[in-house]
Short mmCIF file of C-alpha atoms in Angstrom, two decimals:
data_model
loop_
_atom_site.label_atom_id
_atom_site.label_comp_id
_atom_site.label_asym_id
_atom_site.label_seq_id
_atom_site.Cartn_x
_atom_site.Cartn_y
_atom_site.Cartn_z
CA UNK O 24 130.33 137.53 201.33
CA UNK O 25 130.29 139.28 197.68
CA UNK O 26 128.60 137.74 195.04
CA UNK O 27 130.47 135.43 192.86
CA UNK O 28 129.37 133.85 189.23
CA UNK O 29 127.33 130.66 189.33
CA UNK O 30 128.45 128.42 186.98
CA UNK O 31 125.69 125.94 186.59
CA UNK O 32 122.78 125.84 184.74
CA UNK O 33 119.02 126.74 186.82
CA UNK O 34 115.79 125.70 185.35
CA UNK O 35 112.14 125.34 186.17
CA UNK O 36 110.53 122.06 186.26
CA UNK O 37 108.56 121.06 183.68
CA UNK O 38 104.66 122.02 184.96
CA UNK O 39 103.60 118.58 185.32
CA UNK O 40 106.44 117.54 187.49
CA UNK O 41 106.11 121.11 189.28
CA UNK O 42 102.50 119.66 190.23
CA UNK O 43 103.90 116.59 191.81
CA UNK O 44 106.13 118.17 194.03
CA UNK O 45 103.17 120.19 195.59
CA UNK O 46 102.55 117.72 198.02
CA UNK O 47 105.79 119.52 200.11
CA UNK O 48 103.30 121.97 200.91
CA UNK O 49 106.50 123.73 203.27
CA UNK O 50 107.88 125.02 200.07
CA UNK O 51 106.12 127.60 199.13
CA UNK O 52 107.35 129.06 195.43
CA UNK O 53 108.90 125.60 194.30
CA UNK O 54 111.85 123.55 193.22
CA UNK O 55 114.78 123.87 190.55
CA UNK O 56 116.48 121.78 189.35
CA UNK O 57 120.82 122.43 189.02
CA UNK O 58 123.41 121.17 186.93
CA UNK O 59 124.00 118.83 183.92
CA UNK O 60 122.64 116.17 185.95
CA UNK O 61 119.46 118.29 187.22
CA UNK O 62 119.50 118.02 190.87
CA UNK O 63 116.55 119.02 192.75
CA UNK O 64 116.46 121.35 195.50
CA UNK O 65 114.59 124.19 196.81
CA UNK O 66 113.90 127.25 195.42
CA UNK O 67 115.75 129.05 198.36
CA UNK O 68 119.46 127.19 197.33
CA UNK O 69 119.21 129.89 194.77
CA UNK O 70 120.18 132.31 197.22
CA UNK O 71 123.22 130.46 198.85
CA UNK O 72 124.38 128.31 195.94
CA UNK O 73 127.00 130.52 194.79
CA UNK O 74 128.64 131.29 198.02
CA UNK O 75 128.78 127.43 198.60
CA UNK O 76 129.90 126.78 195.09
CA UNK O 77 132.65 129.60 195.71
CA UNK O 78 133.10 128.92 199.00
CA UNK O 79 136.87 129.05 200.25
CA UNK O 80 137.75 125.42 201.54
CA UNK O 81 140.79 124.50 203.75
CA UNK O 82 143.35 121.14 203.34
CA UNK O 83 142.20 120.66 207.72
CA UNK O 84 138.33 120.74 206.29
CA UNK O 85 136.15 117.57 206.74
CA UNK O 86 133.02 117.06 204.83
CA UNK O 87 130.70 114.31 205.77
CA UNK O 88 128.93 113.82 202.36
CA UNK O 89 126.20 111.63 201.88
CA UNK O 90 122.37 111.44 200.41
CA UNK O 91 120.11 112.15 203.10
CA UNK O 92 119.39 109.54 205.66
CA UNK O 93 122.11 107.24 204.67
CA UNK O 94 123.62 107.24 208.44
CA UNK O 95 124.99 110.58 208.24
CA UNK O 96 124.40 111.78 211.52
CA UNK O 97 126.06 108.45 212.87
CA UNK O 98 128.85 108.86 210.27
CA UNK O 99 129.34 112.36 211.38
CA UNK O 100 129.98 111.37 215.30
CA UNK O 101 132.07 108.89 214.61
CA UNK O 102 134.17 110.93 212.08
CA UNK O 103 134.26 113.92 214.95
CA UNK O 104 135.35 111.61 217.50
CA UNK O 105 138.13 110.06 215.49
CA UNK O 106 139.56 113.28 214.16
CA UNK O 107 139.22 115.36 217.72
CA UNK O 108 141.23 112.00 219.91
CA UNK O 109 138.54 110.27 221.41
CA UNK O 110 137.14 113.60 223.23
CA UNK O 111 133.65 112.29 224.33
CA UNK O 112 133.14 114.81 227.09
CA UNK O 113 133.28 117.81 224.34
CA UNK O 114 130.94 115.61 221.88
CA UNK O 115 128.59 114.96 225.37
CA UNK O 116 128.59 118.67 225.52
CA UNK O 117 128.40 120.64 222.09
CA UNK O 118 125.48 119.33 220.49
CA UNK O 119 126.40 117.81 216.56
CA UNK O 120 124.60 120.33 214.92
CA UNK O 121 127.19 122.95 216.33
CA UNK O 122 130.39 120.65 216.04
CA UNK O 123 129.14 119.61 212.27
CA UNK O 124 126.99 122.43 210.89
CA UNK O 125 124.82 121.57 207.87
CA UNK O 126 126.19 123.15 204.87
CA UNK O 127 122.70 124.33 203.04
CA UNK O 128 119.89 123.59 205.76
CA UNK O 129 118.82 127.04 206.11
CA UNK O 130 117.53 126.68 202.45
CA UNK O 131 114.83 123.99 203.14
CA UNK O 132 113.31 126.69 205.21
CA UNK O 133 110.60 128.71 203.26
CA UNK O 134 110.40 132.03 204.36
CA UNK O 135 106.99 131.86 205.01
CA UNK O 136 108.08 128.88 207.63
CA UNK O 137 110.47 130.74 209.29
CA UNK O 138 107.79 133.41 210.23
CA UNK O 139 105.37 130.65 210.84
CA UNK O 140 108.13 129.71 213.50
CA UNK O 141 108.91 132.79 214.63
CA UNK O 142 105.28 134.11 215.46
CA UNK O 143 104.40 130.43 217.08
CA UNK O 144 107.60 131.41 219.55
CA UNK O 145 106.76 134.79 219.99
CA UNK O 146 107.85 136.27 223.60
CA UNK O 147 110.29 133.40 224.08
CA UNK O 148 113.81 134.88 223.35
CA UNK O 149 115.99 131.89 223.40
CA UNK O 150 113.95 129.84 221.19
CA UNK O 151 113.36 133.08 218.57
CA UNK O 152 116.94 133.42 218.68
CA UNK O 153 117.48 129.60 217.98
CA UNK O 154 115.35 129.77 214.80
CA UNK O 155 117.00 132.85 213.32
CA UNK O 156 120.31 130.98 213.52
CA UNK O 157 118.75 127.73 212.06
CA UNK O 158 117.72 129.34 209.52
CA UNK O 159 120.58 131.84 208.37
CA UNK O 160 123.03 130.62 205.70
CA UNK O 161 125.90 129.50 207.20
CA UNK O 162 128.68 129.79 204.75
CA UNK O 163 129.63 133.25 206.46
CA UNK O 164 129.41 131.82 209.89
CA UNK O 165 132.53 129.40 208.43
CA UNK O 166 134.41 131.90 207.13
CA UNK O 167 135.38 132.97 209.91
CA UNK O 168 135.08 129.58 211.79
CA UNK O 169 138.33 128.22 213.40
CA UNK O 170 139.93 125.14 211.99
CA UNK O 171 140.01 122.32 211.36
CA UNK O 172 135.86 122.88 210.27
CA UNK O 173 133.73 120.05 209.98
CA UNK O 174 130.93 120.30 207.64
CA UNK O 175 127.91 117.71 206.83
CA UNK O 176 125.99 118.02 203.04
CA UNK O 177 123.72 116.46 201.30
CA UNK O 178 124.86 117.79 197.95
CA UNK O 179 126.68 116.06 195.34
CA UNK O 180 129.95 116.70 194.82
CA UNK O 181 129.59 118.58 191.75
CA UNK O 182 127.52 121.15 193.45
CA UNK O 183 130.41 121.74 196.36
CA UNK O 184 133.29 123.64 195.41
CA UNK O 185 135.20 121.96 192.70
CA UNK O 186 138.30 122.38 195.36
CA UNK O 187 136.25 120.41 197.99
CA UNK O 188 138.76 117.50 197.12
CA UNK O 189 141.92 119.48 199.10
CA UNK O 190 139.72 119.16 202.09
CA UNK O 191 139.21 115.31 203.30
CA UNK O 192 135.70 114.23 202.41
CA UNK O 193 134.23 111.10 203.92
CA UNK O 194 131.05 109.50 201.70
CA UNK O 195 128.67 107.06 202.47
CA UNK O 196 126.18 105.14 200.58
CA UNK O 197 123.30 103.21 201.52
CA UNK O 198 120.98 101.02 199.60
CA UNK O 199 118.69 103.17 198.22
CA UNK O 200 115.25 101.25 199.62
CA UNK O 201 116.09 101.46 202.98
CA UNK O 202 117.69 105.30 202.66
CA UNK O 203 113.93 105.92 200.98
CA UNK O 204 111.43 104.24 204.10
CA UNK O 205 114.15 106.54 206.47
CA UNK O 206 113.84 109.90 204.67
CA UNK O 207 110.04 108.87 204.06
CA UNK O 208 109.29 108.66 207.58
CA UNK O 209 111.63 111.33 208.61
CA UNK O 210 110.05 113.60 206.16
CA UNK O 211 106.46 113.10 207.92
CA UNK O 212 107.97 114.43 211.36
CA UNK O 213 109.26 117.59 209.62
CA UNK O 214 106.68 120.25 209.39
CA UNK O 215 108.95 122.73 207.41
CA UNK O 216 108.20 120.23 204.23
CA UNK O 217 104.93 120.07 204.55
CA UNK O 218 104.52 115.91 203.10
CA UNK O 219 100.77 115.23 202.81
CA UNK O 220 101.12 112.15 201.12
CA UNK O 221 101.72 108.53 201.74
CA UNK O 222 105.01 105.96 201.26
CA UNK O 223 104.19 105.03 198.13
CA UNK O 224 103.98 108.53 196.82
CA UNK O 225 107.55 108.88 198.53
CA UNK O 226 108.57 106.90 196.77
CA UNK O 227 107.56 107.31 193.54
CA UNK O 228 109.03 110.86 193.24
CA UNK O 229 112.55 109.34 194.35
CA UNK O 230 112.89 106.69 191.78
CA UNK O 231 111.49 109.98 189.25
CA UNK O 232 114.32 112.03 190.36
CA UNK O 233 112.03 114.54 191.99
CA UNK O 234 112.98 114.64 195.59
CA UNK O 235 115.66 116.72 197.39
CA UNK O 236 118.92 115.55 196.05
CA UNK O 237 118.00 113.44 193.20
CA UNK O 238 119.02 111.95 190.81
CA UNK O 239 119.94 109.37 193.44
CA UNK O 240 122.47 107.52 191.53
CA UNK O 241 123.97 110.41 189.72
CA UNK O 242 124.83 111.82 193.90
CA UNK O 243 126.53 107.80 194.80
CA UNK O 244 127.70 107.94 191.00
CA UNK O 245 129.73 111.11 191.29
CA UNK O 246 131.27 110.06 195.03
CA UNK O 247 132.08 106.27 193.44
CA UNK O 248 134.15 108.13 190.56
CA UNK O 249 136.31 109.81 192.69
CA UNK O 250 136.81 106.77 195.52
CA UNK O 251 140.46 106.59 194.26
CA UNK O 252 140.77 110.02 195.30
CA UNK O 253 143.39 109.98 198.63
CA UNK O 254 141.29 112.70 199.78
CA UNK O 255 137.78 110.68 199.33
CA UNK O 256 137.13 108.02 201.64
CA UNK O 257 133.73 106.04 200.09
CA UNK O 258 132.02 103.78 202.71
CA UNK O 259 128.75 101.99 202.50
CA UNK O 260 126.13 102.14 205.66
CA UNK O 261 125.97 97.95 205.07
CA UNK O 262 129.19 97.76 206.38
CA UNK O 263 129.39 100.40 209.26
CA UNK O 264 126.38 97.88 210.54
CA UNK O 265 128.73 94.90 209.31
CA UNK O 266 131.64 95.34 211.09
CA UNK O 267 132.06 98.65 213.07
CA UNK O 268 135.10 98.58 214.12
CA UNK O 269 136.89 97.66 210.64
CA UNK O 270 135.16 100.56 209.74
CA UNK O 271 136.33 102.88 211.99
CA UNK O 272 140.19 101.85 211.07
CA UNK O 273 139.33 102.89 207.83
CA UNK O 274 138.23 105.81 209.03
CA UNK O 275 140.83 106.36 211.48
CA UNK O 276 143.43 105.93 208.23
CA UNK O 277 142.37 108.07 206.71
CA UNK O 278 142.74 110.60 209.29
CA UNK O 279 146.15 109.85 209.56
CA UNK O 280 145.36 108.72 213.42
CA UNK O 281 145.41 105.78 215.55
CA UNK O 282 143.43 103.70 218.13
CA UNK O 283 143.99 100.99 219.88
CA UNK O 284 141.76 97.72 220.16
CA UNK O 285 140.36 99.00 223.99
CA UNK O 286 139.64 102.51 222.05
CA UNK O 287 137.79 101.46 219.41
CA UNK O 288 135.52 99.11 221.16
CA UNK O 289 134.73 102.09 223.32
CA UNK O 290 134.25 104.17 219.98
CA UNK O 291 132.11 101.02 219.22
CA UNK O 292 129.90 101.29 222.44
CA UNK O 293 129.30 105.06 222.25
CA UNK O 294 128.04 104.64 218.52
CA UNK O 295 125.99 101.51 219.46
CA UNK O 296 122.05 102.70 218.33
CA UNK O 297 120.99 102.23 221.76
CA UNK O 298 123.28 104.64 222.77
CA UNK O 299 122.71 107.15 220.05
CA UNK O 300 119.18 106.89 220.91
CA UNK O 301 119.45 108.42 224.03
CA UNK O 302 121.98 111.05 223.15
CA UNK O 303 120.76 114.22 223.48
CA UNK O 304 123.79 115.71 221.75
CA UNK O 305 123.48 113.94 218.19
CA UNK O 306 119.52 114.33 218.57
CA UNK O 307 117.22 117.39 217.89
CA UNK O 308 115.13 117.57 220.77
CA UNK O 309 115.06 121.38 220.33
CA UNK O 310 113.46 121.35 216.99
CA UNK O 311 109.97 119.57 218.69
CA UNK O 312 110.47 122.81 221.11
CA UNK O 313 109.98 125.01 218.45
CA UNK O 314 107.84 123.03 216.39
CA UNK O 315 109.98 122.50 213.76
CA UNK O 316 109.63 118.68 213.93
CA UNK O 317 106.30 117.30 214.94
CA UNK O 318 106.32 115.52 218.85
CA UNK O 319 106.24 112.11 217.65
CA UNK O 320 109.73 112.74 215.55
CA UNK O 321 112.61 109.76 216.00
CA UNK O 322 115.37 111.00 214.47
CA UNK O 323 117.83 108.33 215.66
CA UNK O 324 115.73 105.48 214.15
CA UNK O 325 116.44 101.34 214.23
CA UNK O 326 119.54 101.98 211.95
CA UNK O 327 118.57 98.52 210.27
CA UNK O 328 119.74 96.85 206.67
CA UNK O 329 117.15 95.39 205.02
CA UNK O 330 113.84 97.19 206.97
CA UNK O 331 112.44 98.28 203.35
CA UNK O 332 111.08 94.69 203.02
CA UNK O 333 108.45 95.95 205.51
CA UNK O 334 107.09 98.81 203.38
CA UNK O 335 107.31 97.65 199.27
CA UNK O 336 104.56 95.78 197.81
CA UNK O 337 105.04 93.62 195.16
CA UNK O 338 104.73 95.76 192.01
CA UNK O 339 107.11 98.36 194.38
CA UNK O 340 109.39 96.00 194.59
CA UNK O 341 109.05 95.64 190.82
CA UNK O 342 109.90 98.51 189.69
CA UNK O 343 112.75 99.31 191.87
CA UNK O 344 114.78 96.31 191.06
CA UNK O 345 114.29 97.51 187.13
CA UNK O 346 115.32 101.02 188.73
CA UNK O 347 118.32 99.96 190.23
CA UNK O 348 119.37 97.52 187.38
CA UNK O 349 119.33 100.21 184.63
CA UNK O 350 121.10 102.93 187.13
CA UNK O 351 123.81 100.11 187.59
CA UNK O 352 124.00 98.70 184.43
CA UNK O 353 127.18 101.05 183.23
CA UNK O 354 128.76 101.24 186.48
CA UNK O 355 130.97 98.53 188.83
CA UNK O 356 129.03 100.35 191.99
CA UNK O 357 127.09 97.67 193.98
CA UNK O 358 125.89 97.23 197.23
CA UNK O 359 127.04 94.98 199.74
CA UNK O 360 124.64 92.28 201.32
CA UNK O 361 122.47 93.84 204.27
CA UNK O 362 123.05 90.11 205.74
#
């Protein structure tokens, strides 16, 4: 794909927040941060953020868009499902990944990770050839991919194409404390970051906007903007756990298709946690093969509202409810009761 122009402004981070972000000891030369609103990500974006920024999209596309570990992965198989008519036997038998690429995963891989991975697999063909597609950019691969594509991100919208809107694009928020504990302890499992330190640390670079993705509410803020949009469907994780299959109408709407009451209950069963658990096409069982992901990783987790209670302290929870007040204060965005 030729090079196009970039419009967005790249800069450094300041030294002392630089030093923070050390403790990802899988990135190897650092983090930038993009945009007006200073996103973070990983120095290797730089080398795929045009083509994704420039990146052709098509009115059949569907983007699952959300901040990480806000039920994506559950969002994503439900949004397949929907849009492909209920076909569970090709969802049993493509694994997600390859239904629902992720737009920019190959840049969380350092390169010094990928030959880390590469020399720890040495002599096994299938599993070096695995990594080398994990870790390529994928925007060419969708070029030429059929239609309609389905594509998962974890990028704001501002750092998509600014035509991402033709495409449908389905967004879900989750209450930040409980999105937090998830990518925390997902985060510990994933030896391409490298996270030496504990939850508390986590957390303290999130609510400092120095984590992938942040600014946190600047990501929901942009989505909420645009929920209007007829080509933006906004959904909040509280109320996929609320009341599934209300959700999945909404869903199904949107996709201009239609289930019955027997259909969506069986949607409803397929999506249940326990079931999702033991799926080992939405899970990554192959990344502990390569050892990509520690042994101990659970990617499909509880899928509980309300499990941060477990892992703030007091002055944590402090601080975060003045965090979240000040982020909402100029905005009608709130979220719904985990009751």
């Amino acid at each position: 794909m030729a090079s196009k122009p970039y419009p967005l402004e790249i800069r450094d981070l300041e030294p002392h927040e630089a030093e923070k972000m050390k403790v990802f000891s899988g990135e190897k030369t650092g983090f930038v941060r993009i945009g007006p609103k200073g996103y973070i990500v990983q120095s290797r974006f730089l080398e795929v953020a045009a083509d994704i920024y420039n990146m052709e999209i098509r009115p059949s596309d569907v983007f699952v868009n959300t901040y990480a570990r806000s039920g994506t992965t559950w969002t994503q198989e439900l949004v397949w499902l929907i849009a492909n008519n209920l076909d569970y036997d090709t969802a049993k038998s493509i694994v997600l990944r390859q239904r629902f690429p992720f737009l920019e995963f190959s840049s969380i891989f350092h390169s010094e990770m990928i030959q880390y991975y590469l020399e720890q697999n040495k002599g096994d063909e299938k599993k070096q050839k695995e990594i080398k597609m994990m870790t390529s950019h994928i925007v060419d691969q969708l070029a030429s991919a059929p239609s309609p594509r389905f594509i998962k991100t974890h990028l704001p919208l501002s750092l998509l194409s600014p035509n991402v809107l033709n495409a449908k694009v389905v967004y879900v928020a989750r209450d930040p404390r409980d999105a937090i504990v998830s990518f925390y302890l997902l985060s510990k499992s994933m030896t391409f970051l490298g996270w030496t330190g504990d939850f508390k640390s986590f957390w303290d670079l999130f609510i400092s906007d120095l984590l992938y993705w942040t600014p946190y509410f600047e990501h929901l803020k942009e989505a909420w903007e645009k929920r209007h949009h007829p080509n933006l469907l906004f959904m909040f994780f509280e109320d996929l756990k609320k009341d599934l299959p209300a959700m999945i109408n909404r869903v199904s709407d949107f996709m201009g298709k239609k289930y019955s009451d027997e259909e969506v209950a069986t949607l409803c069963e397929h999506l249940h946690i326990k079931n999702c658990k033991k799926n080992p096409a939405i899970n990554i069982e192959i990344f502990k093969e390569l050892g990509v992901t520690k042994p101990d990783l659970e990617f499909i987790r509880q899928g509980k509202t309300g499990g941060w209670r477990d892992y703030f302290d007091e002055e944590m929870i402090a601080r975060t409810d003045k965090w979240m007040e000040e982020n909402l204060r100029d905005t009608d965005l709130r979220f719904p009761s985990a009751e």
